[in-house]
mmCIF file of C-alpha atoms in Angstrom:
data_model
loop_
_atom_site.group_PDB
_atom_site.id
_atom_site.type_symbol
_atom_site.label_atom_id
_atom_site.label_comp_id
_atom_site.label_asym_id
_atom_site.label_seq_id
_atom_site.Cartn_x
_atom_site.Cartn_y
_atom_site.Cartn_z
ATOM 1 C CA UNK H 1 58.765 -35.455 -8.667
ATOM 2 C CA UNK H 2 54.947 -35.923 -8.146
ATOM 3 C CA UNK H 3 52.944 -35.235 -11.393
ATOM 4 C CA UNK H 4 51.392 -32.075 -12.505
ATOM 5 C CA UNK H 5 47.804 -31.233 -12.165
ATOM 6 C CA UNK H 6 46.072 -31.551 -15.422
ATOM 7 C CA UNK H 7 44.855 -28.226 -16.867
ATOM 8 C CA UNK H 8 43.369 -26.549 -19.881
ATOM 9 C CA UNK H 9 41.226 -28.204 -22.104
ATOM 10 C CA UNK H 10 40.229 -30.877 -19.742
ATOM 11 C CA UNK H 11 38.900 -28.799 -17.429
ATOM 12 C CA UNK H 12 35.976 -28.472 -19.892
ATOM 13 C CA UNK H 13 34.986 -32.269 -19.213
ATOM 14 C CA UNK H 14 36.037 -32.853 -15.814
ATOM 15 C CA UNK H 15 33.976 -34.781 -13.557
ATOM 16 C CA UNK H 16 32.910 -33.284 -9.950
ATOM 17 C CA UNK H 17 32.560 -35.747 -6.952
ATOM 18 C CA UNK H 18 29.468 -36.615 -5.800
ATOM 19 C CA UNK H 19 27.614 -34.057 -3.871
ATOM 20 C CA UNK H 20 28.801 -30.896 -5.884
ATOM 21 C CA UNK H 21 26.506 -30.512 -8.322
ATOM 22 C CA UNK H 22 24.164 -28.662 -5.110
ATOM 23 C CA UNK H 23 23.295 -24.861 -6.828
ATOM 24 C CA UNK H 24 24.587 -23.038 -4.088
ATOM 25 C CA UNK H 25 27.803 -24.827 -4.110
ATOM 26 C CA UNK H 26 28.458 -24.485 -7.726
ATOM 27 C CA UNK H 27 26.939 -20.527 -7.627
ATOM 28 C CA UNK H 28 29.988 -20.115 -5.133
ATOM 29 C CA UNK H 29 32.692 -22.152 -6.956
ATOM 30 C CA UNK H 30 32.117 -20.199 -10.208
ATOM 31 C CA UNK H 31 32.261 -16.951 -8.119
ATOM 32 C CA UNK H 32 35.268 -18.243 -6.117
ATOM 33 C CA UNK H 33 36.995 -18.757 -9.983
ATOM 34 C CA UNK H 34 36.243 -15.071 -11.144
ATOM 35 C CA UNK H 35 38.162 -13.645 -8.429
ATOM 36 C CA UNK H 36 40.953 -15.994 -8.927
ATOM 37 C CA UNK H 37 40.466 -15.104 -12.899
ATOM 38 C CA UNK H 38 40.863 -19.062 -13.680
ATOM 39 C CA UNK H 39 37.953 -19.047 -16.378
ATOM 40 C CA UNK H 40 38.280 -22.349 -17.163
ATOM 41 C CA UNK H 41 37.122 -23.698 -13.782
ATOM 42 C CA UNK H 42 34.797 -20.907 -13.897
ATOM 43 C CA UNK H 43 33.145 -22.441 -17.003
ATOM 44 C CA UNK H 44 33.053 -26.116 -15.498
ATOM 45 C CA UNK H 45 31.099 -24.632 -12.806
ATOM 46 C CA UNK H 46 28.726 -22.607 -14.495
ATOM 47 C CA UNK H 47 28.184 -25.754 -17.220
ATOM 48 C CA UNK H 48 27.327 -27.672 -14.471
ATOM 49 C CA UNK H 49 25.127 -25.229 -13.538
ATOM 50 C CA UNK H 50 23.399 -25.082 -16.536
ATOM 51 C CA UNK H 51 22.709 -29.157 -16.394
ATOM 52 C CA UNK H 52 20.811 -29.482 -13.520
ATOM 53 C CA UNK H 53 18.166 -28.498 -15.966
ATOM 54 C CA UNK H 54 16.694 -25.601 -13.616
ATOM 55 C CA UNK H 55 15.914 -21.926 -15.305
ATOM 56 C CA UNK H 56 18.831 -19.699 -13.768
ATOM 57 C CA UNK H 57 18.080 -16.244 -12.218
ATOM 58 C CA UNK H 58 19.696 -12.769 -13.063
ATOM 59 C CA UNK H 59 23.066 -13.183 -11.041
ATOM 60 C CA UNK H 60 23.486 -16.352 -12.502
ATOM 61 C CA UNK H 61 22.853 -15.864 -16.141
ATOM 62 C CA UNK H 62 25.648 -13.661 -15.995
ATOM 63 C CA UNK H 63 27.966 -15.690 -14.102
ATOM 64 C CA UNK H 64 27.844 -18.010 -17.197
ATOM 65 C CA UNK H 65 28.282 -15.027 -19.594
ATOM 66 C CA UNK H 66 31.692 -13.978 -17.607
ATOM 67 C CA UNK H 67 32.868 -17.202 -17.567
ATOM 68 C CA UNK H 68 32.600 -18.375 -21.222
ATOM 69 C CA UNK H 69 33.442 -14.514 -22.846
ATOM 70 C CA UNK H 70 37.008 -14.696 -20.583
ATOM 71 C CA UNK H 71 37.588 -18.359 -21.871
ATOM 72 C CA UNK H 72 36.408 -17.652 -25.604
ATOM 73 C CA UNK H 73 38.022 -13.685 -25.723
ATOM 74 C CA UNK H 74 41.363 -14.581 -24.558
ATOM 75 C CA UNK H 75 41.821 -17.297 -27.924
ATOM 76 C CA UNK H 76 39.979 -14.765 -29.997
ATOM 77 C CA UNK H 77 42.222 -12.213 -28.909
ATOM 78 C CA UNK H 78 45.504 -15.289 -30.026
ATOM 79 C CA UNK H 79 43.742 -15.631 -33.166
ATOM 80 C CA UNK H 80 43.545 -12.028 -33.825
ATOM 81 C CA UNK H 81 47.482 -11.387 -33.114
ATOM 82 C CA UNK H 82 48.613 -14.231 -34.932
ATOM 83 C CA UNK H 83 46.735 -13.752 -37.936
ATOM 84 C CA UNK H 84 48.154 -10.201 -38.049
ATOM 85 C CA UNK H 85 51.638 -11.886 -37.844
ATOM 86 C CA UNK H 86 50.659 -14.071 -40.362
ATOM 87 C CA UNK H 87 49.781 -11.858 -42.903
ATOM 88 C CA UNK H 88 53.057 -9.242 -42.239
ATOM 89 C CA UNK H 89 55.209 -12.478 -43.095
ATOM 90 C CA UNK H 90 53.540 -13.118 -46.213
ATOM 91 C CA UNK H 91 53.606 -9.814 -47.251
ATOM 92 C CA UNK H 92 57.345 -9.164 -46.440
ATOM 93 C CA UNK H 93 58.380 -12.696 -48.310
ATOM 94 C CA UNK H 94 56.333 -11.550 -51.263
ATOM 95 C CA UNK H 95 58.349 -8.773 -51.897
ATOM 96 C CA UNK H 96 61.133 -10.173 -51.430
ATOM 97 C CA UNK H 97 59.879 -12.754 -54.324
ATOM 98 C CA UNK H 98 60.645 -15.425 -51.829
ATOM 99 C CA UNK H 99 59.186 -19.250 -51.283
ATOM 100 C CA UNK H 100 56.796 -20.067 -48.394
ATOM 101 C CA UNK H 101 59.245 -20.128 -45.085
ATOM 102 C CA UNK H 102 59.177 -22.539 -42.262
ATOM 103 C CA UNK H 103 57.826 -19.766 -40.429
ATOM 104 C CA UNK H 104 54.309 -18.953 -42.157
ATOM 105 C CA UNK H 105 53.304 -22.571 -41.666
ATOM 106 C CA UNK H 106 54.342 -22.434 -37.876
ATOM 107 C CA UNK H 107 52.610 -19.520 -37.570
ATOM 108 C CA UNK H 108 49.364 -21.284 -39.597
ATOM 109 C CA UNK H 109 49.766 -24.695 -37.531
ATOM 110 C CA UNK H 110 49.462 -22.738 -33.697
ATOM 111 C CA UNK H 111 46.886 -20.613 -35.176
ATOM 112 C CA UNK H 112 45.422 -23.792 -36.207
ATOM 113 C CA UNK H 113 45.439 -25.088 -32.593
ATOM 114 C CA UNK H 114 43.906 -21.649 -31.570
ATOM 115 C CA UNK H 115 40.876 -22.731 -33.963
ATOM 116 C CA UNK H 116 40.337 -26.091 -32.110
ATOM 117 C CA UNK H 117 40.034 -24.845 -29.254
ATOM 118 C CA UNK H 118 37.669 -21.389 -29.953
ATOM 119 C CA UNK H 119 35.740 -24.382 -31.890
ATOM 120 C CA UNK H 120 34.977 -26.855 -28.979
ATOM 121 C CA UNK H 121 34.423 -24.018 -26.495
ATOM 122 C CA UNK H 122 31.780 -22.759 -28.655
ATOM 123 C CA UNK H 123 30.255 -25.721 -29.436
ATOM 124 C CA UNK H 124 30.074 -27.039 -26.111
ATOM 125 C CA UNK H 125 28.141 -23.435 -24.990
ATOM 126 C CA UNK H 126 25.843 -23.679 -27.993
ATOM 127 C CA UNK H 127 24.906 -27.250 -26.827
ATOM 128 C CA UNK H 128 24.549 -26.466 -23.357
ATOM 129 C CA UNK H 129 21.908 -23.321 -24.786
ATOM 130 C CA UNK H 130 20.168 -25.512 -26.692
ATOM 131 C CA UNK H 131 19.848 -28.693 -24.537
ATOM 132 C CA UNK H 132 19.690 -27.243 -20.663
ATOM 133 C CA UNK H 133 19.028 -23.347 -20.756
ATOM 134 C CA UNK H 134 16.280 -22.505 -23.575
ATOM 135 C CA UNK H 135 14.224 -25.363 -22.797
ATOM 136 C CA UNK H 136 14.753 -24.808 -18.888
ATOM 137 C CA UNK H 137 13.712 -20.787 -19.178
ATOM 138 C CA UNK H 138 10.444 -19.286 -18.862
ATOM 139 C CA UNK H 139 11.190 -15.852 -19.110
ATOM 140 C CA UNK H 140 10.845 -13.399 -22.010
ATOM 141 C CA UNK H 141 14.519 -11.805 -20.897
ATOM 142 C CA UNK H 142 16.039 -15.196 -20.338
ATOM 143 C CA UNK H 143 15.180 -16.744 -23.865
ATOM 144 C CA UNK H 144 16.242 -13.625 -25.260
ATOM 145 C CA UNK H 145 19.243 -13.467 -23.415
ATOM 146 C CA UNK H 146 20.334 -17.164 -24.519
ATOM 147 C CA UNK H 147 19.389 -16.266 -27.924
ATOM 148 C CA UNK H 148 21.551 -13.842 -28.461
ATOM 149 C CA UNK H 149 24.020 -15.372 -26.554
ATOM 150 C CA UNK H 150 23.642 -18.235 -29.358
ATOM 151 C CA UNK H 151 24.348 -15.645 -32.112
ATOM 152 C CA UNK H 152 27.471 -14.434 -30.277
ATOM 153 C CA UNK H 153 29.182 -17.765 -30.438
ATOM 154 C CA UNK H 154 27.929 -18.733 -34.356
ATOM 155 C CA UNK H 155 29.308 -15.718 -34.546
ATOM 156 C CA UNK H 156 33.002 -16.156 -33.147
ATOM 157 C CA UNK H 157 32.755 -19.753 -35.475
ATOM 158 C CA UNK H 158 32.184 -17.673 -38.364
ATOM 159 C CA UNK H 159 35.050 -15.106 -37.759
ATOM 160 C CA UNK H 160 37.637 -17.875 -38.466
ATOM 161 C CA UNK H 161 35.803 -20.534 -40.549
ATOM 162 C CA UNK H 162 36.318 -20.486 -44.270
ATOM 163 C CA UNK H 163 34.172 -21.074 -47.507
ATOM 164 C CA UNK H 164 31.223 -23.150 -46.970
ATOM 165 C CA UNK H 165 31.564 -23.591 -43.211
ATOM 166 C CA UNK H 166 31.567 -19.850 -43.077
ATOM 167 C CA UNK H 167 28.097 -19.177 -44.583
ATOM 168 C CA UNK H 168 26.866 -21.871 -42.771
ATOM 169 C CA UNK H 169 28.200 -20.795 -39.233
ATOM 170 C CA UNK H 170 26.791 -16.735 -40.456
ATOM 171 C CA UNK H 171 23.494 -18.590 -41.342
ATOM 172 C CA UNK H 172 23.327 -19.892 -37.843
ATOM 173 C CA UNK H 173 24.636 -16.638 -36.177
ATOM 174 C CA UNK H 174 21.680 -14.711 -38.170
ATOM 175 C CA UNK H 175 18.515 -17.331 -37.556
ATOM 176 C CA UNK H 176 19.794 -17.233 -33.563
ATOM 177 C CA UNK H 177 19.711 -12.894 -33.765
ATOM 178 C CA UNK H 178 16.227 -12.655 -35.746
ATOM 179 C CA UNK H 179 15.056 -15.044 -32.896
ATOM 180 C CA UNK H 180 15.939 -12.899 -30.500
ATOM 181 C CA UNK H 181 15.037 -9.827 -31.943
ATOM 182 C CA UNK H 182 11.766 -11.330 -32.763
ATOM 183 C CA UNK H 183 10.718 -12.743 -29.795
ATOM 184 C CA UNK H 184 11.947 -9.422 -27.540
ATOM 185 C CA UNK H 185 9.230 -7.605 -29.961
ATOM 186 C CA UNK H 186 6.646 -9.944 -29.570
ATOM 187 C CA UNK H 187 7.214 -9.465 -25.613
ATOM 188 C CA UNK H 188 7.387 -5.932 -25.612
ATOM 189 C CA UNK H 189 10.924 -5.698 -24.190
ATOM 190 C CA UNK H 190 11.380 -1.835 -23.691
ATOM 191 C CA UNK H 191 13.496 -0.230 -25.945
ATOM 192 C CA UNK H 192 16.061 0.296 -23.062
ATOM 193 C CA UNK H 193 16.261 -3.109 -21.506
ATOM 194 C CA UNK H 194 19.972 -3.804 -21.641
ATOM 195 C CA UNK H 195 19.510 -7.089 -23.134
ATOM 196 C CA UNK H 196 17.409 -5.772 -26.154
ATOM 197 C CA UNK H 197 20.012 -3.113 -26.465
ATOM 198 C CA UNK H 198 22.923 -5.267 -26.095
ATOM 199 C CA UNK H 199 21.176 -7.372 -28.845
ATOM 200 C CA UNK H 200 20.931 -4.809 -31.434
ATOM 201 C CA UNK H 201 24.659 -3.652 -30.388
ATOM 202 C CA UNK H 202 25.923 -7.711 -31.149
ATOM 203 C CA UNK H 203 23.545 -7.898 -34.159
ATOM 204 C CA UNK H 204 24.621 -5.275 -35.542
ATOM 205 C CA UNK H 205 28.219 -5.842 -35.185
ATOM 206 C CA UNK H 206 27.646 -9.371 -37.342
ATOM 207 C CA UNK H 207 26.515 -7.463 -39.699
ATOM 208 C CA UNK H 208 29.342 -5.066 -40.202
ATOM 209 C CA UNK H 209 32.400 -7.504 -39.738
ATOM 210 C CA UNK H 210 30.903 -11.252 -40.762
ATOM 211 C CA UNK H 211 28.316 -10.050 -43.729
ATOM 212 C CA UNK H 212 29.956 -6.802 -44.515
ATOM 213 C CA UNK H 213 26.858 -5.437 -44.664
ATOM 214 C CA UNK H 214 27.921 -1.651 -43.343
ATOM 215 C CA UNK H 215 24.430 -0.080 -44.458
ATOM 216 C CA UNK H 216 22.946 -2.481 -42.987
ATOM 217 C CA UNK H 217 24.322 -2.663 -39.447
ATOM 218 C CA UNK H 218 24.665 1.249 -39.200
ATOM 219 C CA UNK H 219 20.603 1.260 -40.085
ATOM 220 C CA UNK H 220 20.099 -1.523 -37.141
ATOM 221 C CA UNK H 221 22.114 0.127 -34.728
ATOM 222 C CA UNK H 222 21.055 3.636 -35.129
ATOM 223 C CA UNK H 223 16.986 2.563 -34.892
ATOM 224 C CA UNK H 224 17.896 0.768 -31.375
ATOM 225 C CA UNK H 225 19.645 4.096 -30.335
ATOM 226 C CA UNK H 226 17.071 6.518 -31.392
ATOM 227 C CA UNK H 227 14.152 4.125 -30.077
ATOM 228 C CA UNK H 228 15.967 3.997 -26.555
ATOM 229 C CA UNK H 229 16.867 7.647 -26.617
ATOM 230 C CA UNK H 230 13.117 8.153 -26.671
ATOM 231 C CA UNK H 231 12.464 6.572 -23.559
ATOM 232 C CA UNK H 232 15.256 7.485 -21.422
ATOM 233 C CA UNK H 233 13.189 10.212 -19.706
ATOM 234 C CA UNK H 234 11.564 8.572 -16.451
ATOM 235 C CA UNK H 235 13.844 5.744 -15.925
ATOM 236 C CA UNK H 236 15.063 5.166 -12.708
ATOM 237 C CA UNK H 237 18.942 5.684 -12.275
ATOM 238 C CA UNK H 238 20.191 2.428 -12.011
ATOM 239 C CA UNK H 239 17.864 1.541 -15.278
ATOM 240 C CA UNK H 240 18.873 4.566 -16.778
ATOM 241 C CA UNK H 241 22.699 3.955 -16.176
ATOM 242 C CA UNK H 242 22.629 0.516 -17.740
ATOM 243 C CA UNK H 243 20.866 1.481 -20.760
ATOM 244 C CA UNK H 244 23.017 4.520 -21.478
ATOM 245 C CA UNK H 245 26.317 2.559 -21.169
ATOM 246 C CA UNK H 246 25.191 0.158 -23.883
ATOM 247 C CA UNK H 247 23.646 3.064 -26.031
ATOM 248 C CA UNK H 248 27.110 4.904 -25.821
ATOM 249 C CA UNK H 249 29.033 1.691 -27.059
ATOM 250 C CA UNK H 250 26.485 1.596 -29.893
ATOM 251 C CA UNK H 251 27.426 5.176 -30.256
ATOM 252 C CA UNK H 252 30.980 4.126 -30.930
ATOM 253 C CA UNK H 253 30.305 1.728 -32.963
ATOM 254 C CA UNK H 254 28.276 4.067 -35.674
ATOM 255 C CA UNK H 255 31.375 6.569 -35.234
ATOM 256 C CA UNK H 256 33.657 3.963 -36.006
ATOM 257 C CA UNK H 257 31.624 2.329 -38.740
ATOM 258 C CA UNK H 258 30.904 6.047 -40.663
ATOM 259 C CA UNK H 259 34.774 6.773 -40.279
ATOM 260 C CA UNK H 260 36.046 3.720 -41.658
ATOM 261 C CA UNK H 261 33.353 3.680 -45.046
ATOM 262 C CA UNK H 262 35.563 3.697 -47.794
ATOM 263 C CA UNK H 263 38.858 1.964 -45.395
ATOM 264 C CA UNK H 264 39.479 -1.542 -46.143
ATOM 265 C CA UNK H 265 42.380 -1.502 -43.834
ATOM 266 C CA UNK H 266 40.975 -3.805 -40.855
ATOM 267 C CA UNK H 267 43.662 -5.379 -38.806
ATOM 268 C CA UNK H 268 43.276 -6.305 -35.144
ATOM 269 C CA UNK H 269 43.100 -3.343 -33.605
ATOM 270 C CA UNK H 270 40.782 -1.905 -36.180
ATOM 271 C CA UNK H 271 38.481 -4.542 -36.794
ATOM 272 C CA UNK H 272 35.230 -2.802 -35.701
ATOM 273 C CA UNK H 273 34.809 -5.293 -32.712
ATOM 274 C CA UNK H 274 36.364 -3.075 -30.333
ATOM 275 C CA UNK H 275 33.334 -2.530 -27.892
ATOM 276 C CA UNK H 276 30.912 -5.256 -28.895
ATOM 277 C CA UNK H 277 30.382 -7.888 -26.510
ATOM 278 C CA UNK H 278 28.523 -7.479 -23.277
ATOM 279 C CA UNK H 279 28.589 -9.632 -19.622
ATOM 280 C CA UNK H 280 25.052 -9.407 -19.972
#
């Protein structure tokens, strides 16, 4: 039989033939892959994108979101489930008074393999921030937006790292979110821009789940609300709709937070995380 296709991980560092690297072409591609939902092509496209070094507009900002939150969320979403298995097979062998089975360190080496790959996926976007799209942006919203975008992905490191590579990775995810915050301040980013609001929403979140720093993120989270809640009036609708879909998942997020004070039962499908991230 003729050979398979290669797929999966070497998408990420697949060459294009000469002559596709042209914007419009790779604009379409990456579009082309979100309505086929293959991600992974979707994130060659946009990376390549991203290299030829030129500051991207609105449309395609987000293109580059989409395509590395489906690739990232999907093994984030692996991790999640099979730490939760994990952790029900340890706990049913302890009380049982049982040895270490075959079967927790199957689970640990796939979830193992899981980490890999959430690991060079987010190093490869944090490289292609810092190298093509920070340097390549003029705009307040854009350097904000990549900013943030930077704390996101320190921040899915941190979620799985241990001990010392932890902190570090939180370090990184907070210095990348004060940047951001600072710098949409300094530019006067209105208090309902959805970026700026999607930033406190994200910042926020680190600090609940990778700090667990509950005061803290509550305090964050409920200044961005009130401030945007304060000017709301006046916005035109399509403004106004984009701001009040981001203040209603912060919203959620301070219900969730206040209910669970004093609940240190956090498995995956009450981990807090439920409604953070944002295509834009």
């Amino acid at each position: 039989p003729p050979p398979r296709p290669q797929c999966g991980g070497r998408l990420y560092t697949q060459t294009m033939s000469e002559g596709k690297n042209d914007r419009d072409h790779l604009v379409y591609m990456a579009k082309l892959a979100e309505e086929a939902e293959r991600y992974d092509d979707m994130v060659v496209n946009v990376r390549r994108l991203a290299e030829l070094k030129e500051q991207l507009n609105v449309e395609e900002r987000n293109l580059l979101s989409v395509a590395y939150k489906n690739v990232v969320g999907a093994r984030r979403a692996s991790w999640r489930v099979l730490s939760s298995i994990y952790t029900k097979e340890t706990e049913s062998r302890e009380k049982e008074g049982g040895e270490p089975s075959k079967k927790e360190k199957f689970i640990l080496d796939y979830r193992t393999k899981v980490e890999k790959e959430l690991a060079d996926i987010c190093n490869q976007l944090l490289e292609v921030l810092d190298k093509f799209l920070l340097p390549n942006d003029g705009t307040p919203e854009g350097k904000v937006f990549y900013l943030k975008m930077a704390g996101d992905y320190y921040r899915y490191l941190a979620e799985f790292a241990k001990g010392d590579g932890r902190e570090a990775q939180a370090r990184e995810a907070e210095k990348k979110y004060r940047e951001a915050v600072d710098l949409a301040a300094s530019e006067s980013l209105p208090s309902t821009n959805p970026i700026r609001l999607g930033l406190a929403l994200n910042f926020s979140v680190f600090y609940y789940e990778i700090l667990g720093k509950p005061q803290e993120a509550c305090k964050l989270a409920k200044e961005a609300f009130d401030s945007a809640i304060a000017e709301l009036d006046g916005l035109p609708e399509e403004q106004y709709k984009d701001a009040t879909l981001i203040m209603q998942l912060i919203r959620d997020n301070l219900t969730l937070w206040t209910s669970d004070q004093g609940d240190d039962d956090k498995g995956p499908d009450n981990d807090g995380t439920r409604v953070e991230d944002l295509d834009s």
